[in-house]
Short mmCIF file of C-alpha atoms in Angstrom, two decimals:
data_model
loop_
_atom_site.label_atom_id
_atom_site.label_comp_id
_atom_site.label_asym_id
_atom_site.label_seq_id
_atom_site.Cartn_x
_atom_site.Cartn_y
_atom_site.Cartn_z
CA MET A 1 18.26 8.66 -7.41
CA ALA A 2 14.90 10.17 -7.93
CA HIS A 3 11.73 8.47 -7.48
CA ARG A 4 9.26 7.21 -9.51
CA SER A 5 5.49 8.82 -9.66
CA ASN A 6 2.70 6.02 -9.41
CA MET A 7 1.93 6.90 -12.93
CA GLU A 8 5.64 6.03 -14.04
CA LEU A 9 5.72 2.86 -12.08
CA GLY A 10 2.06 1.80 -13.54
CA SER A 11 3.18 2.78 -17.22
CA PHE A 12 6.54 0.88 -16.18
CA LEU A 13 4.96 -2.35 -15.26
CA ARG A 14 1.99 -2.30 -17.96
CA THR A 15 4.76 -1.95 -20.59
CA LYS A 16 6.94 -4.76 -19.30
CA THR A 17 3.83 -7.01 -19.24
CA ALA A 18 2.19 -6.11 -22.82
CA LYS A 19 5.87 -6.35 -24.10
CA ALA A 20 5.88 -10.30 -22.60
CA VAL A 21 2.53 -10.87 -23.92
CA ALA A 22 3.47 -9.63 -27.40
CA GLY A 23 6.62 -12.10 -27.26
CA GLY A 24 4.58 -15.24 -26.55
CA THR A 25 5.68 -15.12 -22.81
CA CYS A 26 2.78 -13.95 -21.19
CA PRO A 27 3.95 -13.47 -17.29
CA SER A 28 1.48 -15.98 -14.87
CA ASP A 29 3.27 -15.09 -11.80
CA GLU A 30 3.41 -12.74 -9.28
CA TYR A 31 5.69 -9.48 -9.93
CA TYR A 32 6.50 -7.34 -6.96
CA GLY A 33 9.67 -5.20 -8.71
CA SER A 34 12.91 -4.29 -7.08
CA MET A 35 15.59 -1.78 -7.72
CA ALA A 36 17.84 -3.79 -10.35
CA ASP A 37 14.60 -3.31 -12.44
CA GLY A 38 13.88 0.19 -11.68
CA MET A 39 10.45 -0.32 -10.36
CA VAL A 40 11.72 0.61 -6.50
CA THR A 41 14.22 3.70 -6.36
CA LEU A 42 15.52 5.72 -3.89
CA ALA A 43 13.43 9.38 -3.01
CA SER A 44 16.12 12.74 -2.98
CA PHE A 45 17.35 13.28 0.26
CA GLY A 46 16.49 16.42 2.10
CA ASP A 47 18.96 18.84 3.32
CA SER A 48 19.53 17.86 6.40
CA VAL A 49 21.35 14.36 4.99
CA ASP A 50 24.89 15.05 4.71
CA ALA A 51 27.47 14.55 1.94
CA ASP A 52 28.96 11.36 3.47
CA THR A 53 25.27 9.79 4.77
CA GLN A 54 24.75 9.92 1.14
CA ALA A 55 27.37 8.74 -0.67
CA LEU A 56 26.69 5.51 2.34
CA ILE A 57 22.99 5.30 0.77
CA ALA A 58 24.45 5.16 -2.72
CA GLU A 59 26.82 2.38 -1.92
CA LYS A 60 24.53 0.27 0.06
CA ALA A 61 21.90 0.95 -3.10
CA ALA A 62 24.38 -0.20 -6.05
CA ALA A 63 24.99 -3.51 -3.97
CA ILE A 64 21.19 -4.05 -3.60
CA ILE A 65 21.08 -4.26 -7.16
CA ASP A 66 24.10 -5.55 -8.13
CA GLY A 67 23.26 -8.62 -5.75
CA SER A 68 26.04 -8.34 -3.37
CA PHE A 69 23.61 -6.84 0.17
CA ALA A 70 20.40 -8.33 1.04
CA PRO A 71 18.85 -6.01 3.33
CA PHE A 72 16.34 -8.33 4.83
CA THR A 73 19.18 -11.11 5.73
CA GLY A 74 18.20 -12.90 8.73
CA PRO A 75 17.78 -13.57 11.81
CA VAL A 76 14.73 -11.56 11.32
CA THR A 77 11.85 -11.87 13.74
CA ASP A 78 8.25 -10.76 13.87
CA GLN A 79 6.24 -8.82 16.50
CA ASP A 80 6.07 -12.17 18.74
CA GLY A 81 9.48 -12.77 18.37
CA ASN A 82 9.27 -15.63 16.57
CA GLU A 83 11.77 -15.99 14.15
CA VAL A 84 10.76 -15.32 10.33
CA VAL A 85 13.90 -15.59 8.53
CA ALA A 86 16.84 -17.95 9.48
CA ALA A 87 20.49 -16.39 9.96
CA GLU A 88 22.20 -15.85 6.75
CA CYS A 89 19.23 -16.37 4.59
CA THR A 90 16.73 -13.89 3.25
CA PRO A 91 13.33 -13.95 2.79
CA ARG A 92 13.37 -15.42 -0.90
CA THR A 93 15.88 -18.04 0.16
CA SER A 94 14.31 -18.94 3.79
CA ALA A 95 11.99 -22.14 2.61
CA THR A 96 15.27 -23.75 1.39
CA CYS A 97 17.81 -22.00 3.52
CA SER A 98 20.21 -24.30 5.49
CA ALA A 99 22.24 -21.54 7.19
#
């Protein structure tokens, strides 16, 4: 997967926002981007990354995109050891997760 330059990312976001405004749905929420919408991508692999590792990374990237894998599933702790995401929860669901 190739990564986007900062210029391409800015253009992507401006285009998305402009289309929403033109369509009468000006976004009022914060936008973070994701692998699924193309805002976040993987850079190309270096020569030291073997084919098996590349395949595993591609598999996990596809799972992140289709929603079947959440890389930050808890438990996640902060630098002081405090749990900030409970076991089986994700940062997006942690406020409502009761795993």
